XYZ file of C-alpha atoms in Angstrom:
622
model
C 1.291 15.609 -21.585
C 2.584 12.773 -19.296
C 3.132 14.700 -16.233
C -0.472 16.102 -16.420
C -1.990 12.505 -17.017
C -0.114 11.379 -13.770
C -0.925 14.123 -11.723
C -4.684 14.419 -12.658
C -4.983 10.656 -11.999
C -3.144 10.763 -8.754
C -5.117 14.039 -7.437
C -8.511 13.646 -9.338
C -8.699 10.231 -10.314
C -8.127 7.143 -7.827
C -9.982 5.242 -9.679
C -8.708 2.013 -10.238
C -7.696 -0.489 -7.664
C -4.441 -1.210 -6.341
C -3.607 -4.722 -7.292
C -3.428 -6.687 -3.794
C -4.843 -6.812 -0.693
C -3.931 -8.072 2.531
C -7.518 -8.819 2.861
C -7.727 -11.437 0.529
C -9.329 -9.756 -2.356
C -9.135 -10.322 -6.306
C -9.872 -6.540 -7.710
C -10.498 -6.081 -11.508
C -9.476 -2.738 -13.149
C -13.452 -2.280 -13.860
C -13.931 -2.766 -10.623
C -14.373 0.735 -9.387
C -16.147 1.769 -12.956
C -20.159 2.681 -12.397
C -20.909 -0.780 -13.398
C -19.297 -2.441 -10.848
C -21.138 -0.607 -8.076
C -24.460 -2.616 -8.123
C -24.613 -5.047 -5.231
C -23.584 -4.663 -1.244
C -20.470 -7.191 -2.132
C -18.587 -4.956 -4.949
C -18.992 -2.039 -2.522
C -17.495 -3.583 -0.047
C -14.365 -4.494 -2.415
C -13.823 -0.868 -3.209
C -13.849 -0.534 1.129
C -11.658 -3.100 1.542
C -9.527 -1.573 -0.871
C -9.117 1.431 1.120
C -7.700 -0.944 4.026
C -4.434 -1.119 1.983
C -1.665 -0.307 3.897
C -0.139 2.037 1.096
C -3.166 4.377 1.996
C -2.365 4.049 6.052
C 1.620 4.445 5.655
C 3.786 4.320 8.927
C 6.966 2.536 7.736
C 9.719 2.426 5.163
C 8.785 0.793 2.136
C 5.158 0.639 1.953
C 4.933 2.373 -1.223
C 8.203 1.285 -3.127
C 12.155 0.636 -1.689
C 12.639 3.894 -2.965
C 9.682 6.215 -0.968
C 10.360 5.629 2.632
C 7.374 7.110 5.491
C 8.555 7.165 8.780
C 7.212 10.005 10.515
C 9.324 8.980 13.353
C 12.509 9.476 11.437
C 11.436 12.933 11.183
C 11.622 13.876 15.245
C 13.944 14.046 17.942
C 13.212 10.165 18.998
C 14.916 8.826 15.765
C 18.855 8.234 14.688
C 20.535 6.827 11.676
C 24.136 6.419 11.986
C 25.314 9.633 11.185
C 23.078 10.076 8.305
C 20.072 12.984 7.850
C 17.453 12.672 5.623
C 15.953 15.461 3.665
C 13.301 16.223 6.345
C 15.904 16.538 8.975
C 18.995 18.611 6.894
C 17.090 21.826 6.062
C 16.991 20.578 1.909
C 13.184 19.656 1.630
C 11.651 20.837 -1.681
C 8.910 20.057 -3.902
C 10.411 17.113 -5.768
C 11.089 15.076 -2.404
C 9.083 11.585 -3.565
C 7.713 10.709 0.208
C 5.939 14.512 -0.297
C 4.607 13.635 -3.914
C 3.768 10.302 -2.597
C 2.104 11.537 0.365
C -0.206 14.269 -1.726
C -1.054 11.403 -4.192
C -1.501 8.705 -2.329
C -4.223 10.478 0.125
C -5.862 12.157 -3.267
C -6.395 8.994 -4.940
C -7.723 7.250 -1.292
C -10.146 10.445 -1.133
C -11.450 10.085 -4.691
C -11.966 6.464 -3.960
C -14.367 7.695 -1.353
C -16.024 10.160 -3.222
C -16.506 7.534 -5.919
C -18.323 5.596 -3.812
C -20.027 7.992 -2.108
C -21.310 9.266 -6.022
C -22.331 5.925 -6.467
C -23.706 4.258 -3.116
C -26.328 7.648 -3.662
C -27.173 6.299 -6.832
C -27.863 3.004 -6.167
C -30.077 3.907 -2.975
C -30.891 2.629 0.407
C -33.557 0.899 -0.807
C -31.722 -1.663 -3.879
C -29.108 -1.869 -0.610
C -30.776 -2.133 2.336
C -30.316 0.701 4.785
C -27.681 -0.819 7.250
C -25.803 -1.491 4.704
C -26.556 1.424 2.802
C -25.539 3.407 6.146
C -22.507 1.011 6.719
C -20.778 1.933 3.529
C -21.333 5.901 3.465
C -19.950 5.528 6.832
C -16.899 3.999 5.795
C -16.569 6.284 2.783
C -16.689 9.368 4.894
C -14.486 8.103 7.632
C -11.753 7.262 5.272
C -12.335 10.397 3.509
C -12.236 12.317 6.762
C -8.883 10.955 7.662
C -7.194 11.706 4.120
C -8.453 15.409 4.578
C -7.037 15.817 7.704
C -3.657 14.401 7.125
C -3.255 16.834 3.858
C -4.330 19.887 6.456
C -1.944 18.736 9.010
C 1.274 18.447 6.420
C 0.260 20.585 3.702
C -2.235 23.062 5.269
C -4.384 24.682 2.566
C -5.571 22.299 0.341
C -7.581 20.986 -2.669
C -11.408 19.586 -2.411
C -12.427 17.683 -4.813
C -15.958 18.032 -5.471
C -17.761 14.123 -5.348
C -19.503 15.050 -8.948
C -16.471 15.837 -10.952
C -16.189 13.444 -14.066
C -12.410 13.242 -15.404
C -13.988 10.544 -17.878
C -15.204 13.936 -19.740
C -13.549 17.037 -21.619
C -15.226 19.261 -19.641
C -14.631 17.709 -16.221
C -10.645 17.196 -16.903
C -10.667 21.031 -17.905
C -12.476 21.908 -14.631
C -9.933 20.098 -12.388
C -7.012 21.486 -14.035
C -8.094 25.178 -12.607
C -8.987 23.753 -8.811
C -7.635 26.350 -6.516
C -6.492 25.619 -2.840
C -8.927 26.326 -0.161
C -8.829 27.753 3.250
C -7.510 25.086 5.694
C -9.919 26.108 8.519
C -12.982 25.996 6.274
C -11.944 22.676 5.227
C -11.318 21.526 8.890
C -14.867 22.340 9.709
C -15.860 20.282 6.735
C -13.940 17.175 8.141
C -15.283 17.519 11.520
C -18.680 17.341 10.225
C -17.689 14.505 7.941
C -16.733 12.246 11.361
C -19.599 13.509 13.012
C -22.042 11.897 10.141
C -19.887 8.560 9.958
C -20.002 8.350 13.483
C -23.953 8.116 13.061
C -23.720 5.950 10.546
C -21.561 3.601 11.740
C -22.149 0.800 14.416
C -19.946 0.262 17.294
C -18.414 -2.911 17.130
C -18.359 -5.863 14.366
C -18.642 -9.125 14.938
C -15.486 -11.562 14.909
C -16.540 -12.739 11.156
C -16.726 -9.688 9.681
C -14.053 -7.478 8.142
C -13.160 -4.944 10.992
C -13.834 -1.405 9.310
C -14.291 1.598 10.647
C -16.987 1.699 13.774
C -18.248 4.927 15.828
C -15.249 4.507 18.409
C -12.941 5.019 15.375
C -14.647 7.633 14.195
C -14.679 9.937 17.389
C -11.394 8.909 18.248
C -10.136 10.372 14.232
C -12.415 13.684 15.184
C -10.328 14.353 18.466
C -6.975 13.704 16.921
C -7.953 16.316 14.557
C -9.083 18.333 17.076
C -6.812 18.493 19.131
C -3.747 19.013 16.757
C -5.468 22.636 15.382
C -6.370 23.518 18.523
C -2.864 23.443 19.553
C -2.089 24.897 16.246
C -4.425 27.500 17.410
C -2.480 28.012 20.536
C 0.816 27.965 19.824
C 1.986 29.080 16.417
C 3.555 32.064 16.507
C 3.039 32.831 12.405
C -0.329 34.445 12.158
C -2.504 31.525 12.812
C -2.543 31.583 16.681
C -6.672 32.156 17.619
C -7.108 31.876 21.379
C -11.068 31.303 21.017
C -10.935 29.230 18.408
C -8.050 26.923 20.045
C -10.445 26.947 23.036
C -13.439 25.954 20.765
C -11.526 23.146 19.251
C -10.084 21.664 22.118
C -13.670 21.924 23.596
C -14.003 19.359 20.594
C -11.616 17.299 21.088
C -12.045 16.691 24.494
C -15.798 15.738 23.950
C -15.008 13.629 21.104
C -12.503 11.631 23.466
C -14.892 11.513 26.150
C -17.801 10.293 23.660
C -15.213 7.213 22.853
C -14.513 6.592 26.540
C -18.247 6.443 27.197
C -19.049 3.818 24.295
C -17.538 1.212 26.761
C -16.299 -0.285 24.161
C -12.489 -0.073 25.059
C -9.707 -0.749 27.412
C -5.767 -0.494 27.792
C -4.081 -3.726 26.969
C -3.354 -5.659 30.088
C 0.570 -5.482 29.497
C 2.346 -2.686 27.451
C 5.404 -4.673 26.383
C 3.173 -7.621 24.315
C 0.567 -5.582 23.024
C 3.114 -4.406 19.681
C 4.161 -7.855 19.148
C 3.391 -9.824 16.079
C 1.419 -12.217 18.142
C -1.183 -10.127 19.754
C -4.008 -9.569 17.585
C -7.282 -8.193 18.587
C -6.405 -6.163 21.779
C -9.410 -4.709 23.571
C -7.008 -1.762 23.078
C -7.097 -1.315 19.669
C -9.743 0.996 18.147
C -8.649 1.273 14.197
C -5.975 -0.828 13.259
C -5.282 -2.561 10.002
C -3.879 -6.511 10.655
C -0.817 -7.279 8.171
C -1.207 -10.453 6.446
C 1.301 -12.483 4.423
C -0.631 -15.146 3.637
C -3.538 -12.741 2.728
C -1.086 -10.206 0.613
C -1.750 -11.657 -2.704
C 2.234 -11.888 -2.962
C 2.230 -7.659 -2.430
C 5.380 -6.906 0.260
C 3.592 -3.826 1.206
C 1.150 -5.748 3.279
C 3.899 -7.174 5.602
C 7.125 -5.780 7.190
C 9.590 -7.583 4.925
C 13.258 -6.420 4.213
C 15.264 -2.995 5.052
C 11.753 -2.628 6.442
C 12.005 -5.197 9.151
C 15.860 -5.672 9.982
C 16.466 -2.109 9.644
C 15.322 -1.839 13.053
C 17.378 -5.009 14.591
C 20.640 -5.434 16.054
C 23.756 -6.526 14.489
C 23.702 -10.075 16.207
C 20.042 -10.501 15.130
C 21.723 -11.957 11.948
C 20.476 -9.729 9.265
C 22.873 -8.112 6.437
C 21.411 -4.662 6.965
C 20.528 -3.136 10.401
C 20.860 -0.541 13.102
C 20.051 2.159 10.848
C 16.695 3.110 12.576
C 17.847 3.525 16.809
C 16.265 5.368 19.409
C 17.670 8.213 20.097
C 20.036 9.840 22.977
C 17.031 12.463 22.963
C 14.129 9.581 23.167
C 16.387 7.690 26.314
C 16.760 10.937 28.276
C 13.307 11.562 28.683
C 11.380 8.519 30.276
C 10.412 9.535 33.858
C 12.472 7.869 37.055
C 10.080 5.414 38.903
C 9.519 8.282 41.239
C 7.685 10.160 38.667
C 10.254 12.746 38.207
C 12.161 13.484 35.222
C 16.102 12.666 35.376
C 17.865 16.034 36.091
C 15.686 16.093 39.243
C 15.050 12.554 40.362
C 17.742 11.644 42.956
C 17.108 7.706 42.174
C 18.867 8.342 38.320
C 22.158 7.114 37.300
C 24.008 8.195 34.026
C 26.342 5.134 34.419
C 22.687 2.550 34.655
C 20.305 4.415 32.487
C 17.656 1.691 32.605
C 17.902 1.332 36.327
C 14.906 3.230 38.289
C 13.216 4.036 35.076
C 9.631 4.437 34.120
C 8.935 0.207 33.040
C 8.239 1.930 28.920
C 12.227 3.155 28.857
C 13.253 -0.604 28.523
C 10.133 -1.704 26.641
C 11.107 0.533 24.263
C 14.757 0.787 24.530
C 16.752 -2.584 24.747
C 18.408 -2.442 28.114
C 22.244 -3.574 28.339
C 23.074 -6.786 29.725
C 19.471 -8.285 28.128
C 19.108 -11.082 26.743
C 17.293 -9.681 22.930
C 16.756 -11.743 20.186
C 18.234 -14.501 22.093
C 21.715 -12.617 22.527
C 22.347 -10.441 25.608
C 22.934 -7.257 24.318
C 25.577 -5.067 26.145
C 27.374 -2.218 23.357
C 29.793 -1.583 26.070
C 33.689 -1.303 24.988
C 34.928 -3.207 26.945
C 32.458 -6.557 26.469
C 33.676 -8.429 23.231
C 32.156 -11.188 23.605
C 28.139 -12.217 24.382
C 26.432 -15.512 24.968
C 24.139 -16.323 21.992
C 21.180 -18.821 22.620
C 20.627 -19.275 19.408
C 24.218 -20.669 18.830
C 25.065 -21.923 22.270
C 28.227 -20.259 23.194
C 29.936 -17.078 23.435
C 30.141 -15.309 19.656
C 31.877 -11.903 19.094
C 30.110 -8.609 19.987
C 29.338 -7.300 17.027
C 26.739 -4.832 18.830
C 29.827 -3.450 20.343
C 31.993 -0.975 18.209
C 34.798 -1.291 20.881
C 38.463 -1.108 19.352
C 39.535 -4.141 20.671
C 37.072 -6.157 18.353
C 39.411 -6.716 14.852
C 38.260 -6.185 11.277
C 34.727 -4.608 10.486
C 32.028 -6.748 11.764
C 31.035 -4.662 14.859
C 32.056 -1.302 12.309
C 28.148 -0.603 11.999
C 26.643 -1.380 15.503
C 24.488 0.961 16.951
C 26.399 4.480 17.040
C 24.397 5.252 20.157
C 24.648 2.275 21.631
C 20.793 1.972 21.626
C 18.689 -0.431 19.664
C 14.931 -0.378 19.580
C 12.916 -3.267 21.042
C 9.114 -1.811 20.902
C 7.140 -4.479 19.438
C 10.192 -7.052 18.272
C 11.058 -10.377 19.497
C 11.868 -13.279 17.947
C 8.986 -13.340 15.294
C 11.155 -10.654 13.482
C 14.938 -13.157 12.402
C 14.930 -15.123 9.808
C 13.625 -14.814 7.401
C 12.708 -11.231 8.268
C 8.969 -10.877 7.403
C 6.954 -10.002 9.982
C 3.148 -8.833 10.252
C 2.397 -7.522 13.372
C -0.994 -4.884 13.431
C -0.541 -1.476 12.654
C -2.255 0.592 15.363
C -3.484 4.045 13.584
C -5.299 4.757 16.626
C -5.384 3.225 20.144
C -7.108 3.568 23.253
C -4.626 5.146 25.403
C -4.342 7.676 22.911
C -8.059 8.469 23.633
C -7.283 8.901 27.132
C -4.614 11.114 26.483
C -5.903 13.212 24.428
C -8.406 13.756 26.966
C -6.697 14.667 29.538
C -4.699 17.254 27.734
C -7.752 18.893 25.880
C -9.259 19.106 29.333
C -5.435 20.409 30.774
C -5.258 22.974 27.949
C -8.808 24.712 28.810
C -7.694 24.613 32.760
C -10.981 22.409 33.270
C -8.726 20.310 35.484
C -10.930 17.420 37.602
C -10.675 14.200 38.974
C -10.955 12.908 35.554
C -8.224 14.357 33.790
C -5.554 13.021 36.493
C -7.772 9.706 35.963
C -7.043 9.090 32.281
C -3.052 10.119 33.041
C -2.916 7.673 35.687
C -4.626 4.875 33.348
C -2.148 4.875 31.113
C 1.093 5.522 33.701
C -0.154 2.901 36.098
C -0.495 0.086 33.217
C 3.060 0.552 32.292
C 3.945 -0.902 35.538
C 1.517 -3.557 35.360
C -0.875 -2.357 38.070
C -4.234 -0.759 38.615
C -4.322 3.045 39.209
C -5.342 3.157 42.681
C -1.922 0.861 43.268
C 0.747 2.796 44.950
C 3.168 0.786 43.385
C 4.076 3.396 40.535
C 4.289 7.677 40.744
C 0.924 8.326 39.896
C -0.087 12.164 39.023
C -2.122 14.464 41.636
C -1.159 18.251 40.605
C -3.717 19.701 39.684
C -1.603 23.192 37.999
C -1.820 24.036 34.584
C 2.000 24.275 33.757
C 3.090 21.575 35.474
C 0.610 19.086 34.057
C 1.232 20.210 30.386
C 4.828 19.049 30.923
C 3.101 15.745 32.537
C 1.118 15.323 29.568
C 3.743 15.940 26.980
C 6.215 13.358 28.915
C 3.626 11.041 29.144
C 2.561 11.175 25.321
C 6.463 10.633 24.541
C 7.172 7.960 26.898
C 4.123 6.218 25.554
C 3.840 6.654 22.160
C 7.438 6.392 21.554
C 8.303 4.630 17.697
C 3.946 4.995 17.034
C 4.290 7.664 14.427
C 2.686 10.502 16.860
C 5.658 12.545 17.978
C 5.707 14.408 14.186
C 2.350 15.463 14.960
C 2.859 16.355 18.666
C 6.158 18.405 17.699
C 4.581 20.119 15.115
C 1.063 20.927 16.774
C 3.139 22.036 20.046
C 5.238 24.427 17.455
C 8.391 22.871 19.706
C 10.690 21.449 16.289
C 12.220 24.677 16.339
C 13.348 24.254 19.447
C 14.112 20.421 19.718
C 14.804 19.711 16.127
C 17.901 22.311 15.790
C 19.901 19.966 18.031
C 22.594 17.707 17.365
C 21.918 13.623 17.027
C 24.754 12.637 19.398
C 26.287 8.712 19.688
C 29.181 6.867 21.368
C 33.063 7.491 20.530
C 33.970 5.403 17.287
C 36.158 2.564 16.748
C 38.910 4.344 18.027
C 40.962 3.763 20.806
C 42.089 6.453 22.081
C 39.049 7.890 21.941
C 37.403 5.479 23.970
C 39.292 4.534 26.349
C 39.875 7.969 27.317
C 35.524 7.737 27.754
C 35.674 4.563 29.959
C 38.894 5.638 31.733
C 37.384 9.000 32.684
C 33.700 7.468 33.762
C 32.327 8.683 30.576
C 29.576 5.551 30.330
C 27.282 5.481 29.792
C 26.824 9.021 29.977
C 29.109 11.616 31.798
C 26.638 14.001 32.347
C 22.918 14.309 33.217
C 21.337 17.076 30.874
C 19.059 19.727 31.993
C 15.392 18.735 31.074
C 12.850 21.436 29.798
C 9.069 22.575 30.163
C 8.313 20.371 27.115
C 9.888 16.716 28.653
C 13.015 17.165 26.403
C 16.706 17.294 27.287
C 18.837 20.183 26.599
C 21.832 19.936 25.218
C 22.558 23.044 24.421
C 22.511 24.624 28.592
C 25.461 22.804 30.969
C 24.345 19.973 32.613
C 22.136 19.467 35.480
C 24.958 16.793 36.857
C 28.242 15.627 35.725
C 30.796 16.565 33.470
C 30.345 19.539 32.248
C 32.200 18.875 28.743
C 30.368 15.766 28.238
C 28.650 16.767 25.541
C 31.491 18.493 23.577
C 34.493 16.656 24.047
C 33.130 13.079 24.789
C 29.945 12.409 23.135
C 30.506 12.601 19.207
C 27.762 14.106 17.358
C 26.285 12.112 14.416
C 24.595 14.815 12.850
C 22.686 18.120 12.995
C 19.225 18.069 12.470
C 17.770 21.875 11.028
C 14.150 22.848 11.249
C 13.164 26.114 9.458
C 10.442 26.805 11.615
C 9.111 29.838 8.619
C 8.404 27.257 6.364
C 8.847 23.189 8.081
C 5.756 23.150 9.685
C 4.082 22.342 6.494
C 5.615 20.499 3.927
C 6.241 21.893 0.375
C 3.402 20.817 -2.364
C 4.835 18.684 -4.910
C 6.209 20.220 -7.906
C 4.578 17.857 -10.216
C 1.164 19.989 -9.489
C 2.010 22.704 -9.428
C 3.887 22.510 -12.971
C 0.251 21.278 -13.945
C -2.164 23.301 -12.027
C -2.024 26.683 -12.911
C -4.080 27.895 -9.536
C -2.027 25.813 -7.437
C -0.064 27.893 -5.083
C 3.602 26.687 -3.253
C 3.790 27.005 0.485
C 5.472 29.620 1.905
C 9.217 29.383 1.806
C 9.503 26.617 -0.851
């Protein structure tokens, strides 16, 4: 009887709470029992609880060492050495434990709400005051509305739990074991109308000494995301679900829900792009829902900081730490920022293979750490030739160990970057020793709102002065000026086709290590296409391998690849510029990635419920 115990508490259940908080909170195991639901204060416990970052995941190890979520590992903009994780090598089943995380993590976060929706209504506006009567059910269906539409957008059909049903009974445990799946676009209509009530309910900002929950901007900002990823759903799948009036009605949605957040005047892009992911900026007018890390606050829980594999996974090998350059941008993610004329780099005249950072859109080296840099107080240059860099930190020259070149002995430089590229987004030198960091975590932001906008609007060819507007917000502040400058390429085509490839570079170039591009792969139905190419990386510690790549102008690339409709490069067609074997007998390829595209674009449900749930059907292919 285990496995049905764990499942029905994981999917039913969710009622007791998690054991820390980063938001300083002491939680009792009563204290999301009926008789802890009596005054404003314990609701607002069982909110704050819902703040967790277990319930919000976005990087490895927020659930255990074992059950890494990074949704970025999953796309195109992600490499690890030459190793491919279940998502990415064609072998995801059932028993994978980020999926059964995933499904049980968001089932116990919605029962949570509908616990305290079951019992807000019972204690009444009137023993709680209606603000914050309203304040709470707001919260409760905003969070709810958000689990909901993450299990639609991996799983697709899926399980409602009805608020009323009592596991603490016989006859409620027997009525949850026979809970059938239920159509995902009934569902989806369910969970718009769920944001549209906390959106009512819920006030538009908080003051500074209050605990920042969820507010109307959030909750209209949620609405569009969802929106917008079935109506492209809607649009684009070519498996039976493609609706062209309903992918018209629902980006109708989205684009009004957007446009209802613009108009709170509530919000506004960060002033500068490259600090607004550090550790140190907190509160950005940008930020809409976001969830502040806390060590101090964490009640000694590592899942409410970056701590670990977590944190130096994603630094160089002269940052200092033991374990590193395992998550790297990608060859894929470098070839597609924009040149600083706006165009991409198989047309752009201003692009060099040899400088890949010179004349690039200013989010390129944000994002990417540029050779010859100084990062984490070490220049950082992975060229073969360069063994040794100038450390600040130590004061003199120290071995390039970011630098697999031959001519560096022994192993220390055996595991730098296989690309050659290291991510900065967001790090500095708030993330060495001891490697704990707790910088935001930005679920939703305003240039997404903006974005989303613009390509709701693009995607129902109700193209205006607005839509080239919100592009040209966001573009412009990447190069630190205001979008009437003429100091960056801004965007003034006003065709169909030529701004969806706009808005899809854009989205890329912005969003780039933010968790999105899953969702925007799998909503434009593009994986198939982009996720059935090979990761490819630099020559290894071999010398005649590369010295035949420097001695034949191989760096840093040989070849500029063709780029396609979507903003991505493709490898697989012969180059727009150089050598035209660059790609099969210089680069080395690290790995193939596989996407099944009759089954990948939802994830399998977990096998643990479906060896418990009778009614419970698998999704198609698993």
């Amino acid at each position: 009887m285990k496995p049905l115990k764990i499942i029905i508490s994981a999917l039913l259940c969710g009622t007791v709470l998690l054991s820390c908080s980063n938001l300083d909170l002491s939680p009792q195991d009563e204290a999301s029992t009926g008789n802890w639901f009596q005054t404003v204060e314990q609701f607002d416990m069982n909110l704050n609880a819902l703040l967790l970052h277990q319930f919000w995941p976005q990087e490895r190890n927020e659930w255990t060492s074992g059950n890494q979520c990074e949704l970025d590992a999953l796309t195109d903009d992600f490499t690890n050495r030459t190793t491919m994780i279940t998502f990415t090598n064609g072998n995801l089943n059932g028993t994978n434990p980020v999926v059964t995380q995933m499904w049980n993590v968001t089932y116990t976060g919605i029962n949570r709400c509908n616990k305290i929706i079951t019992e807000l209504k019972k204690a009444g506006e009137e023993k709680l005051g209606k603000d914050s009567y309203d304040r709470i059910m707001g919260n409760a269906l905003f969070y709810r509305a958000c689990f909901y539409s993450r299990l639609l957008m991996h799983f697709g059909d899926v399980v409602v739990v009805d608020e009323d049903i009592d596991i603490d009974t016989e006859a409620g445990r027997d009525a949850a074991y026979l809970l059938e799946r239920q159509d995902r676009w009934s569902v989806l209509e369910d969970v718009l109308a769920d944001f549209d009530q906390a959106r009512l309910l819920l006030p538009v900002q908080y003051s500074g000494s209050e605990v920042q929950r969820a507010t109307q901007g959030a909750a209209l900002g949620m609405k569009a995301r969802t929106a917008l990823y079935f109506a492209s759903v809607r649009k684009w799948d070519k498996s039976g679900l493609a609706n062209a009036g309903e992918a018209e009605r629902l980006f109708g949605v989205a684009a009004e829900a957007a446009k209802s957040c613009m108009d709170l005047n509530v919000y506004t892009l960060h002033q500068d792009f490259g600090n607004l992911f550090l550790q140190s900026t907190k509160n950005s007018p940008e930020g809409i829902f976001v969830i502040p890390r806390s060590k101090i606050l964490s009640n000694n829980s590592k899942y409410q900081y970056l701590n670990g594999q977590s944190c130096t996974a994603k630094l160089s090998r002269l940052s200092g730490a033991s374990s590193c350059t395992t998550v790297c941008p990608s060859w894929d993610l470098l070839c597609c920022f924009l040149c600083t004329d706006g165009l991409p780099i198989d047309e752009s005249p201003l692009y060099d293979p040899h400088e890949p950072f010179k004349n690039r859109d200013p989010r390129c080296a944000y994002t990417i750490v540029e050779f010859g840099t100084k990062h984490l107080g070490v220049e950082y240059n992975p060229h073969f030739e360069k063994t040794t860099v100038y450390s600040d930190r130590e004061g003199k020259d120290v071995t390039n160990n970011d630098s697999r070149s031959y001519l560096i002995e022994g192993t220390s430089n055996a595991y730098a970057s296989y690309n050659g590229l290291v991510l900065k987004k967001g790090i500095d030198n708030d993330w060495l020793s001891p490697f704990e960091v707790e910088p935001d975590k930005k679920i939703l932001r305003y240039a997404d709102i903006l974005l989303m906008y613009a390509e709701a609007k693009i995607e129902m060819n109700d193209i205006d002065q607005s839509v080239l507007d919100a592009i040209n917000d966001v573009r412009s502040r990447a190069y630190g000026v205001d979008r009437s400058s003429d100091a960056y390429p801004a965007v003034t085509t006003t065709d169909q086709t030529e701004l969806r490839t706009i808005i899809r570079t854009e989205r890329r170039m912005e969003f780039a290590f933010e968790n999105l591009r899953y969702l925007d792969l799998y909503r434009w139905r593009i994986a198939g296409k982009v996720m059935n190419f090979y990761n490819y990386g630099l020559p290894k510690k071999d010398e005649t391998l590369q010295r035949a790549y420097l001695d034949n102008g191989m760096w840093f690339h040989g070849a500029v690849p063709q780029i396609d409709e979507n903003g991505c490069p493709d490898f697989t067609v012969p180059p727009a510029k150089g050598e035209s074997t660059f790609f099969t007998n210089y680069a080395i390829t690290l790995g193939k990635r596989v996407f099944d595209e009759s089954k990948h674009y939802l994830w399998p449900v977990p096998t643990t419920t479906l060896e418990v749930m009778p009614n419970i059907e698998p999704n198609p292919g698993y």
